Amino acid sequence: MSFSTVLSAAIDGLCVETVHVEADISNGLPVFHMVGYLASEVKEASERVRTALRNSGIVLPAKRMVINLAPATVRKRGSVFDLPIAVAILAALGTIGQGRTDGILVAGELGLDGNVRSISGVLPIVMEAKKKGCHTCIVPAGNEMEGKLVEGIRIIGVENLHQVCSYLTDRREEVLKEQNKRKMETKVEKYPDFEDILGQHAVKRAAEVAVAGGHNLLFVGPPGSGKTMIARRIPGILPPMTREESMEVTKIYSVLGRLDPNYPLIRQRPFRSVHHTVTKSALIGGGRVPMPGEISLAHQGVLFLDELAEMRREVLEMLRQPLEEKLIRISRVYGNYLFPADFILVAAMNPCPCGNYPDFSKCTCTSGQIQQYLGRISQPLLDRIDICVETPKLPYRDLSGSGGEESSGQIRERVENARKQQAFRFRENCIKTNAQMGTKEVKRYCVLRKDGETLMRQAYTSLGLTARTYYKILKVARTIADLDGSQEIKEPHLKEAIGYRTIEKKYWGR
Amino acid sequence: MMYEYWLAVLPGISDRRKKDLRDHVGSARKIFFSEKEAAQQLGEKERKALEEGRKMSPEKIYQEFEKAGIRFVPWFSEQYPSRLKRISAPPYAIYVKGALPEEERLSVAIVGARLCTPYGEQMALEYGETLAAAGIQIISGMARGIDGAGQRGALNAGGTTYAVLGCGADICYPRENFGLYTDIQKKGGILSELPPKTEPRPYFFPARNRLISALADLVLIIEAKEKSGSLITADFALEQGKDVYALPGPVTSPQSQGCHRLIAQGAGILLNPQELLSEMGVSHIKIRQIANKPKKMLESTENILYSCLGFTPKGVGQLSEETGFSSRKVLEELVTLELQGEVKEISKNYYVRIR
């Protein structure tokens, strides 16, 4: 037999397309020819494969070898094709028997010594293999655990070409025995706990409300007041991820090759802290070949933007669509890419360039400077932040005090309760949290009693609210009521929500 | 008259030279047409400026004034404020939107830092209100901070107030005081010695300050840092023989350092608006009870919170510590107070008391 075909897969964004690797060996001038819309790293595979085969003791005959990766319309990128090409050649040579590769998907990178190296994106590849009806996947040993996250398909982790040959020829049992020794381990990772933060009760409360209703949050406070510390603890009070959510997040990290080989499943909600010099494509994803960015890495978790006012405006503007739609669309000439981006935005900023406003004895900024500083944040972005709270500088007593603070677990319990009520409320809608309510839902679910109406009317005129802030206050009040276990929104709920309203630039400053 | 407008806006010749020139030649019209006579009086540069100036159409200038609704009051006009004539370098002309200060009525300048504290702002407002209610004209510069607050106070009390700008009278600077700019035109006037369309420049402001003190009989400095433009106004006032009063503040507050320095040097001290009025010999007519606003009956928790608040901004955390209420409770009550107009949020979750 001088022709063979092996199944593999190409990754494009977060999507996977199965690719047939065909090898044909015929008489003629000895060449090694590869075709099929290949990126340069795939073209280089020919050198790696030939050397790896030779170093594994397999002598290639002086014949004409043609490798085709089909379908020819799909661009093939990455190093996953080394191993399937090698297997296809071995099959064409007859080393591997006929039909042995049927229903098996192969992916992996080869070293010159014949060792199989880890690749990225194994999880989505295995998922796709299962969908396409494969019974087995051969993946690098370093990605074995990752592949095993998918149930109902056999995963064979291989360390070198020898093992692949063994598995696909006669000594299958040996390899399997080796495999069974390795067991999936789970690691329980701990989030930093709210216990460690002394004082700052108002800020903690705001964080609790934000998480309970899925609201975006803005901290305003002087440098060193613990904005980052608190933000880091927010994923810990979110309800634990479901298996489905976990897999979604793991898939993103898999494509980027950022999984721990021993504990591949991400069960901890991500916390992504982004520096203010971040570029557009690093934040939302992109590149010539679009890859998920920070907002997708923060999927199901928290995206923390420190020094919000220092960030470039056009970068912040990019966040508008993902905050609204919970996903990001990136369009390129050769296709559209969709990356999930469902996160809670936590932003932090100083109240003024020097950070001391409104402490007039320390603040050295002019009102013009403060206005200019605040002006850097785009209003549309502020419009998507429901809760704004000040993080004060800690008094000494709070620094030296010890214990007695609520733990993340206690807060999470309340959050989960509030989330349950929301799940019940929105069981017929396609939204999950209060923050996602549109005008229609607000009108339906945030009904006020008479005293609440009066309060809001008064607030609307005397505080100069806009329609948008008005709705935001109602949404936050709904969450606060949920936390209280209250069916209706009462006056104290509204008042607290008003206290959290986002800064209105024109009312700020001297 | 068209030619007078032309001469007034003519750049490149100082006010004093213009005045001399006009005295010598007789009228602006003559200056425009008789090249020789005018030229004799002038130096090389000024002659060039005059040549250049002749290219401008006096008619057009006049029409622009008409269009902008700006009145032109040159030094020889009967309407020219006599208070300005008494200073060492009176402006050649004053451009006015609205009215000019009345000659017979007392006028007081309220000036101070742009970067003021809530305390200063509140005090400026209060002095503005009380003095204006007693029929005194308030003069200021419509700047951010103290100036604007003083004038806003005067307007609140239904009094008259005049703003002297460091730019053309048709330009609202700073932009954020646009509301004030339009209101002042109705209840007083916007004045400037700079021709219309002149953009604000830093060096215009000290010169502007001499007019503020000149138009006032008394100058109040509400808040000023150690180095402040308001102190320039105070210097001008002393030079012009006007009384200067300064408002004390906490000795630790940088915003009051300038005022304290003035008091140390012998400036009057502002104890309260009523006392100032009696010192000035004005029997203060209480048009509205302002200073002692009847205190509303606040519910007890609110009362405790309210009494903890002052003119120094306090955050929710600090208040919760002082009162012993939970931060949630504090936030709720602060919103209640805010809705009642008792306190004001000046930065996120930082509140100050209003009066």
Coordinates of C-alpha atoms in Angstrom, one line a residue, chain A:
Chain A
M1 CA 0.0 0.0 0.0
S2 CA 1.5 3.3 -1.0
F3 CA -1.3 5.6 0.0
S4 CA -2.7 6.4 3.4
T5 CA -4.8 9.0 5.2
V6 CA -4.8 10.1 8.8
L7 CA -7.2 12.4 10.6
S8 CA -6.0 15.5 12.3
A9 CA -7.3 18.9 13.1
A10 CA -6.6 22.6 12.4
I11 CA -7.4 25.3 14.9
D12 CA -8.8 28.6 13.7
G13 CA -9.6 31.0 16.5
L14 CA -11.5 28.9 18.9
C15 CA -13.0 26.7 16.2
V16 CA -11.5 23.4 15.0
E17 CA -11.8 21.9 11.6
T18 CA -10.8 18.3 10.9
V19 CA -8.1 17.8 8.4
H20 CA -7.2 14.7 6.5
V21 CA -3.5 14.1 6.2
E22 CA -2.8 12.1 3.1
A23 CA 0.5 10.5 2.1
D24 CA 1.3 8.9 -1.2
I25 CA 4.6 7.2 -1.9
S26 CA 5.4 6.4 -5.5
N27 CA 8.3 5.7 -7.8
G28 CA 10.1 8.7 -9.2
L29 CA 12.7 11.3 -8.2
P30 CA 13.2 11.2 -4.5
V31 CA 11.3 14.3 -3.2
F32 CA 9.3 15.1 -0.1
H33 CA 6.5 17.4 -1.2
M34 CA 3.8 19.0 0.9
V35 CA 0.7 20.7 -0.4
G36 CA -2.6 22.0 1.0
Y37 CA -2.6 25.7 1.9
L38 CA 0.1 25.5 4.5
A39 CA 1.5 28.2 6.8
S40 CA 5.2 28.3 7.0
E41 CA 5.4 26.5 10.3
V42 CA 3.6 23.6 8.6
K43 CA 5.9 23.6 5.6
E44 CA 8.8 23.3 8.0
A45 CA 7.2 20.1 9.3
S46 CA 8.8 18.2 6.4
E47 CA 12.3 18.6 7.9
R48 CA 11.2 17.7 11.4
V49 CA 9.2 14.7 10.3
R50 CA 12.0 13.2 8.1
T51 CA 14.7 13.7 10.7
A52 CA 12.5 12.4 13.5
L53 CA 11.7 9.3 11.5
R54 CA 15.3 8.7 10.7
N55 CA 16.3 9.2 14.4
S56 CA 13.6 6.8 15.4
G57 CA 15.3 4.1 13.3
I58 CA 12.9 4.2 10.3
V59 CA 14.7 4.4 6.9
L60 CA 12.8 6.3 4.3
P61 CA 13.0 4.8 0.9
A62 CA 14.4 7.0 -2.0
K63 CA 11.0 7.5 -3.5
R64 CA 8.6 10.3 -4.3
M65 CA 6.5 11.3 -1.3
V66 CA 3.6 13.6 -1.6
I67 CA 1.8 14.8 1.5
N68 CA -1.6 16.5 1.1
L69 CA -3.5 18.2 3.9
A70 CA -7.2 18.3 2.9
P71 CA -9.4 20.3 2.6
A72 CA -7.2 22.6 0.6
T73 CA -9.4 25.6 1.4
V74 CA -8.6 25.7 5.1
R75 CA -5.4 27.4 6.2
K76 CA -3.2 25.1 8.2
R77 CA -1.3 26.6 11.0
G78 CA 0.6 25.4 14.1
S79 CA 2.7 22.4 14.9
V80 CA -0.1 19.8 15.3
F81 CA 0.5 18.3 11.9
D82 CA 4.0 16.8 12.5
L83 CA 2.8 13.7 14.2
P84 CA -0.1 12.9 11.8
I85 CA 2.2 13.4 8.8
A86 CA 4.7 11.0 10.3
V87 CA 1.9 8.5 11.0
A88 CA 0.6 8.9 7.4
I89 CA 4.0 8.2 6.0
L90 CA 4.4 5.1 8.2
A91 CA 1.0 3.9 7.1
A92 CA 1.8 4.5 3.4
L93 CA 5.1 2.6 3.9
G94 CA 3.1 -0.2 5.4
T95 CA 4.8 -0.1 8.8
I96 CA 1.4 0.5 10.3
G97 CA -1.2 -1.9 9.1
Q98 CA -4.2 -1.0 6.9
G99 CA -7.2 0.4 8.7
R100 CA -5.3 0.8 12.0
T101 CA -5.7 4.6 11.9
D102 CA -9.4 4.6 11.2
G103 CA -11.4 6.5 13.7
I104 CA -8.3 7.9 15.4
L105 CA -7.4 11.5 15.4
V106 CA -3.7 12.3 15.7
A107 CA -2.1 15.6 16.7
G108 CA 1.3 16.5 18.0
E109 CA 4.6 18.2 17.4
L110 CA 7.8 16.3 16.7
G111 CA 11.3 16.9 17.9
L112 CA 14.3 15.9 15.8
D113 CA 14.9 13.0 18.1
G114 CA 11.4 11.6 17.6
N115 CA 10.0 12.9 20.8
V116 CA 6.5 14.2 20.8
R117 CA 6.1 17.7 22.2
S118 CA 3.1 19.4 23.7
I119 CA 0.8 21.5 21.6
S120 CA -1.9 24.0 22.3
G121 CA -5.6 23.6 21.7
V122 CA -5.9 19.9 22.5
L123 CA -9.1 20.3 24.4
P124 CA -11.1 21.8 21.5
I125 CA -9.5 19.3 19.1
V126 CA -10.6 16.3 21.2
M127 CA -14.1 17.8 21.5
E128 CA -14.3 18.1 17.8
A129 CA -13.0 14.5 17.4
K130 CA -15.7 13.3 19.6
K131 CA -18.3 15.2 17.6
K132 CA -17.0 13.7 14.4
G133 CA -17.3 10.1 15.9
C134 CA -13.7 9.2 16.5
H135 CA -13.1 6.6 19.2
T136 CA -9.5 7.5 20.0
C137 CA -7.2 10.5 20.0
I138 CA -3.4 10.3 20.0
V139 CA -2.0 13.4 21.6
P140 CA 1.3 14.4 23.2
A141 CA 1.8 13.0 26.7
G142 CA 2.0 16.6 28.0
N143 CA -1.6 17.2 26.8
E144 CA -3.0 13.8 27.9
M145 CA -4.7 15.1 31.0
E146 CA -6.2 18.0 29.0
G147 CA -7.6 15.6 26.5
K148 CA -9.1 13.4 29.2
L149 CA -11.3 16.2 30.3
V150 CA -13.6 15.1 27.4
E151 CA -15.6 12.1 28.4
G152 CA -16.5 9.3 26.1
I153 CA -13.4 9.2 24.0
R154 CA -10.1 7.3 24.5
I155 CA -7.0 9.5 24.9
I156 CA -3.6 8.1 24.3
G157 CA -0.7 10.3 25.4
V158 CA 2.5 9.5 23.6
E159 CA 6.0 10.5 24.5
N160 CA 7.8 9.6 21.2
L161 CA 7.3 8.1 17.8
H162 CA 8.1 4.6 19.1
Q163 CA 5.1 4.6 21.3
V164 CA 2.9 5.7 18.5
C165 CA 4.1 2.9 16.3
S166 CA 3.7 0.4 19.1
Y167 CA 0.2 1.5 19.8
L168 CA -0.8 1.4 16.1
T169 CA 0.9 -1.9 15.4
D170 CA 1.1 -5.0 17.6
R171 CA 2.1 -4.0 21.1
R172 CA -1.0 -2.0 21.9
E173 CA -1.5 -3.4 25.4
E174 CA 1.9 -2.3 26.6
V175 CA 1.2 1.3 25.8
L176 CA -2.2 1.1 27.4
K177 CA -0.8 -0.4 30.6
E178 CA 1.6 2.5 30.8
Q179 CA -1.2 4.9 30.3
N180 CA -3.4 3.5 33.1
K181 CA -0.7 4.3 35.6
R182 CA -1.3 8.0 35.1
K183 CA -4.4 9.2 36.9
M184 CA -6.2 12.5 36.7
E185 CA -5.6 14.6 39.7
T186 CA -7.5 17.5 40.9
K187 CA -6.1 20.5 42.7
V188 CA -8.2 22.7 44.8
E189 CA -6.8 26.1 44.5
K190 CA -7.6 28.8 47.0
Y191 CA -8.5 32.3 46.2
P192 CA -7.1 35.1 48.3
D193 CA -9.7 35.7 51.0
F194 CA -11.6 38.8 52.1
E195 CA -10.7 37.9 55.6
D196 CA -7.3 39.4 55.0
I197 CA -8.7 42.8 54.4
L198 CA -9.2 44.9 57.5
G199 CA -11.8 47.6 57.5
Q200 CA -13.0 48.9 54.1
H201 CA -16.5 47.7 54.9
A202 CA -18.1 50.0 52.4
V203 CA -15.9 48.8 49.6
K204 CA -16.5 45.1 50.5
R205 CA -20.2 45.7 50.6
A206 CA -20.1 47.3 47.1
A207 CA -18.1 44.4 45.8
E208 CA -20.7 42.0 47.2
V209 CA -23.5 43.9 45.6
A210 CA -21.6 44.1 42.3
V211 CA -20.9 40.3 42.2
A212 CA -24.4 39.4 43.3
G213 CA -26.0 41.3 40.4
G214 CA -23.1 40.9 37.9
H215 CA -22.6 44.7 37.9
N216 CA -19.4 46.3 36.7
L217 CA -17.6 48.1 39.4
L218 CA -15.4 51.2 39.7
F219 CA -13.1 51.9 42.6
V220 CA -12.0 55.5 43.2
G221 CA -9.3 56.1 45.7
P222 CA -5.8 57.2 46.5
P223 CA -2.9 55.0 45.6
G224 CA -2.2 52.3 48.1
S225 CA -5.7 52.1 49.4
G226 CA -6.1 48.5 48.5
K227 CA -8.0 48.7 45.3
T228 CA -6.0 45.8 43.7
M229 CA -6.1 43.7 46.9
I230 CA -9.9 43.9 46.9
A231 CA -10.3 43.3 43.2
R232 CA -8.1 40.2 43.5
R233 CA -10.5 38.7 46.0
I234 CA -13.7 39.3 43.9
P235 CA -13.5 36.0 41.9
G236 CA -13.6 34.2 45.3
I237 CA -17.0 35.5 46.1
L238 CA -18.5 34.5 42.8
P239 CA -20.4 31.3 42.8
P240 CA -18.2 28.3 41.8
M241 CA -18.1 27.6 38.1
T242 CA -20.3 24.9 36.7
R243 CA -18.6 22.1 34.8
E244 CA -19.8 23.7 31.5
E245 CA -18.4 27.1 32.4
S246 CA -15.2 25.5 33.5
M247 CA -14.8 23.7 30.1
E248 CA -15.5 26.9 28.3
V249 CA -12.8 28.7 30.1
T250 CA -10.4 25.8 29.8
K251 CA -11.0 25.7 26.1
I252 CA -9.8 29.3 25.7
Y253 CA -6.7 28.7 27.8
S254 CA -6.0 25.5 25.9
V255 CA -5.9 27.3 22.6
L256 CA -3.5 29.8 24.0
G257 CA -1.4 26.9 25.5
R258 CA -1.7 28.2 29.0
L259 CA -2.9 25.1 30.9
D260 CA -1.0 23.4 33.6
P261 CA -0.2 19.9 32.1
N262 CA -1.0 18.2 35.4
Y263 CA -4.1 20.0 36.4
P264 CA -5.6 21.1 33.2
L265 CA -9.2 21.9 34.2
I266 CA -9.6 25.5 35.3
R267 CA -12.0 25.4 38.2
Q268 CA -11.0 28.7 39.6
R269 CA -12.6 31.8 38.2
P270 CA -10.0 33.8 36.3
F271 CA -8.7 37.1 37.5
R272 CA -7.0 39.1 34.9
S273 CA -5.2 42.3 35.8
V274 CA -4.4 44.5 32.9
H275 CA -1.7 47.1 32.9
H276 CA -2.6 50.5 31.6
T277 CA -0.2 50.3 28.7
V278 CA -2.2 47.4 27.2
T279 CA -2.7 47.5 23.4
K280 CA -6.0 47.0 21.7
S281 CA -5.3 43.6 20.4
A282 CA -3.9 42.3 23.6
L283 CA -7.0 43.5 25.4
I284 CA -9.8 42.3 23.1
G285 CA -7.9 39.7 21.1
G286 CA -6.5 40.0 17.6
G287 CA -3.3 39.7 15.7
R288 CA -2.9 38.7 12.1
V289 CA -4.3 35.3 13.1
P290 CA -6.8 36.4 15.8
M291 CA -6.2 35.0 19.2
P292 CA -8.3 35.6 22.3
G293 CA -7.2 38.6 24.3
E294 CA -7.4 39.5 28.0
I295 CA -11.1 40.0 28.0
S296 CA -11.6 36.4 26.8
L297 CA -9.0 35.1 29.3
A298 CA -11.2 36.8 32.0
H299 CA -14.3 34.9 30.7
Q300 CA -16.5 33.9 33.6
G301 CA -14.2 35.8 35.9
V302 CA -13.0 39.3 36.7
L303 CA -11.2 41.7 34.4
F304 CA -9.3 44.3 36.5
L305 CA -8.3 47.6 34.9
D306 CA -6.0 49.5 37.2
E307 CA -5.3 53.2 36.6
L308 CA -8.4 53.5 34.3
A309 CA -7.7 57.2 33.6
E310 CA -4.2 56.3 32.4
M311 CA -5.4 53.9 29.8
R312 CA -5.6 55.0 26.2
R313 CA -9.0 56.1 25.3
E314 CA -9.3 54.1 22.0
V315 CA -8.4 51.0 24.0
L316 CA -11.1 51.5 26.5
E317 CA -13.6 52.3 23.7
M318 CA -13.0 48.7 22.4
L319 CA -14.6 47.4 25.6
R320 CA -18.0 48.8 24.8
Q321 CA -19.3 46.0 22.6
P322 CA -18.0 43.0 24.6
L323 CA -19.5 44.6 27.8
E324 CA -22.8 44.7 26.1
E325 CA -22.8 41.4 24.2
K326 CA -20.6 39.3 26.5
L327 CA -18.5 38.2 23.5
I328 CA -16.2 39.8 21.0
R329 CA -16.3 39.7 17.3
I330 CA -13.1 40.1 15.4
S331 CA -13.3 40.5 11.6
R332 CA -10.4 39.8 9.3
V333 CA -10.2 39.5 5.6
Y334 CA -10.3 35.7 5.8
G335 CA -13.0 35.3 8.4
N336 CA -14.9 36.3 11.5
Y337 CA -13.9 35.2 14.9
L338 CA -16.1 35.0 18.0
F339 CA -14.5 34.8 21.4
P340 CA -16.6 34.6 24.6
A341 CA -16.0 37.5 27.0
D342 CA -18.4 37.3 29.9
F343 CA -16.7 39.0 32.7
I344 CA -17.2 41.4 35.6
L345 CA -15.3 44.6 34.9
V346 CA -13.6 46.0 38.0
A347 CA -11.8 49.2 37.3
A348 CA -9.8 51.4 39.6
M349 CA -8.7 55.0 39.3
N350 CA -7.3 57.9 41.4
P351 CA -9.7 60.7 42.0
C352 CA -7.2 63.2 40.5
P353 CA -3.7 63.1 39.0
C354 CA -2.0 63.3 42.4
G355 CA -4.5 61.0 44.0
N356 CA -5.2 63.0 47.1
Y357 CA -8.4 64.9 46.1
P358 CA -10.5 65.8 48.1
D359 CA -7.9 66.2 50.8
F360 CA -7.3 69.8 50.1
S361 CA -4.2 70.1 52.3
K362 CA -2.4 67.5 50.1
C363 CA -4.0 67.7 46.7
T364 CA -1.9 69.9 44.4
C365 CA -4.0 69.5 41.3
T366 CA -5.8 72.4 39.7
S367 CA -9.5 71.9 38.8
G368 CA -8.5 72.0 35.2
Q369 CA -6.1 69.1 35.7
I370 CA -8.8 67.1 37.5
Q371 CA -11.3 67.7 34.8
Q372 CA -8.8 66.7 32.1
Y373 CA -7.9 63.6 34.1
L374 CA -11.5 62.5 34.4
G375 CA -12.2 63.5 30.8
R376 CA -9.9 60.7 29.7
I377 CA -12.4 58.1 30.6
S378 CA -14.9 57.7 28.0
Q379 CA -18.5 58.4 29.0
P380 CA -19.9 55.3 27.1
L381 CA -17.6 53.1 29.2
L382 CA -18.7 54.8 32.4
D383 CA -22.3 54.2 31.3
R384 CA -21.6 50.5 31.5
I385 CA -20.4 50.7 35.1
D386 CA -23.2 50.4 37.6
I387 CA -21.4 50.7 40.9
C388 CA -18.9 53.3 41.9
V389 CA -17.3 53.3 45.3
E390 CA -14.5 55.1 47.1
T391 CA -11.6 53.2 48.6
P392 CA -10.4 55.3 51.5
K393 CA -6.9 55.3 52.8
L394 CA -6.7 53.0 55.8
P395 CA -6.5 54.5 59.2
Y396 CA -3.7 53.0 61.4
R397 CA -6.1 51.2 63.6
D398 CA -7.3 49.1 60.7
L399 CA -3.8 48.3 59.7
S400 CA -2.7 47.0 63.1
G401 CA -6.0 45.4 64.0
S402 CA -6.5 41.7 63.5
G403 CA -9.2 39.2 62.6
G404 CA -12.9 39.4 63.0
E405 CA -13.4 40.1 59.3
E406 CA -16.0 38.2 57.2
S407 CA -14.5 35.5 55.1
S408 CA -15.1 35.2 51.4
G409 CA -17.1 32.0 52.0
Q410 CA -19.7 33.9 54.1
I411 CA -20.0 36.6 51.5
R412 CA -20.3 34.0 48.7
E413 CA -23.2 32.3 50.4
R414 CA -25.2 35.5 50.3
V415 CA -24.2 36.1 46.7
E416 CA -25.3 32.6 45.7
N417 CA -28.7 33.2 47.4
A418 CA -29.1 36.5 45.4
R419 CA -28.1 34.7 42.2
K420 CA -30.6 32.0 42.8
Q421 CA -33.4 34.6 43.1
Q422 CA -32.2 36.1 39.8
A423 CA -32.1 32.8 38.1
F424 CA -35.7 32.2 39.2
R425 CA -36.8 35.7 38.1
F426 CA -35.2 35.4 34.7
R427 CA -36.1 31.8 34.1
E428 CA -38.1 32.7 31.0
N429 CA -35.7 35.4 29.8
C430 CA -32.4 34.9 28.1
I431 CA -30.5 36.9 30.8
K432 CA -29.0 35.7 34.0
T433 CA -28.3 38.7 36.2
N434 CA -29.8 41.9 37.2
A435 CA -27.1 43.9 35.4
Q436 CA -28.2 42.4 32.1
M437 CA -31.7 43.8 32.4
G438 CA -32.8 46.1 29.6
T439 CA -35.3 48.9 29.9
K440 CA -38.2 46.4 29.4
E441 CA -37.1 44.1 32.2
V442 CA -36.3 47.0 34.5
K443 CA -39.9 48.2 34.1
R444 CA -41.2 44.8 34.7
Y445 CA -39.1 43.6 37.6
C446 CA -38.1 46.8 39.4
V447 CA -41.5 48.1 40.4
L448 CA -41.4 50.7 43.1
R449 CA -43.9 51.3 45.8
K450 CA -45.2 54.8 46.4
D451 CA -42.5 56.0 48.8
G452 CA -39.9 54.6 46.4
E453 CA -41.4 56.5 43.5
T454 CA -41.3 59.7 45.5
L455 CA -37.7 59.2 46.5
M456 CA -36.7 58.5 43.0
R457 CA -38.6 61.5 41.6
Q458 CA -36.8 63.7 44.2
A459 CA -33.5 62.1 43.4
Y460 CA -34.0 62.5 39.7
T461 CA -34.5 66.3 39.9
S462 CA -32.3 67.2 42.8
L463 CA -29.3 65.1 41.9
G464 CA -29.7 65.8 38.2
L465 CA -29.8 62.1 37.2
T466 CA -30.0 61.1 33.6
A467 CA -32.4 58.4 32.3
R468 CA -29.5 56.1 32.1
T469 CA -28.3 56.6 35.7
Y470 CA -31.9 56.2 36.8
Y471 CA -32.2 52.8 35.3
K472 CA -28.8 51.8 36.7
I473 CA -29.9 52.8 40.2
L474 CA -33.0 50.7 39.8
K475 CA -31.0 47.7 38.7
V476 CA -28.5 48.0 41.6
A477 CA -31.4 48.5 44.0
R478 CA -32.9 45.3 42.6
T479 CA -29.7 43.4 43.5
I480 CA -29.5 44.9 46.9
A481 CA -33.1 43.8 47.6
D482 CA -32.2 40.4 46.3
L483 CA -29.3 40.3 48.8
D484 CA -31.8 41.2 51.5
G485 CA -34.1 38.5 50.4
S486 CA -36.8 41.1 49.7
Q487 CA -39.3 40.7 47.0
E488 CA -39.9 44.4 46.6
I489 CA -37.4 47.2 46.4
K490 CA -37.7 49.3 49.5
E491 CA -36.5 52.8 50.3
P492 CA -33.2 51.8 52.0
H493 CA -32.3 49.7 48.9
L494 CA -32.8 52.6 46.6
K495 CA -30.8 54.9 48.9
E496 CA -27.9 52.6 48.9
A497 CA -28.1 52.2 45.2
I498 CA -28.1 56.0 44.8
G499 CA -25.0 56.1 46.9
Y500 CA -23.3 53.8 44.5
R501 CA -24.2 55.7 41.4
T502 CA -21.4 56.4 39.0
I503 CA -19.5 59.6 39.0
E504 CA -21.1 62.3 36.9
K505 CA -18.2 64.3 35.7
K506 CA -19.9 67.6 35.7
Y507 CA -20.6 67.4 39.4
W508 CA -17.1 66.4 40.3
G509 CA -14.3 68.8 40.8
R510 CA -14.1 72.1 42.5

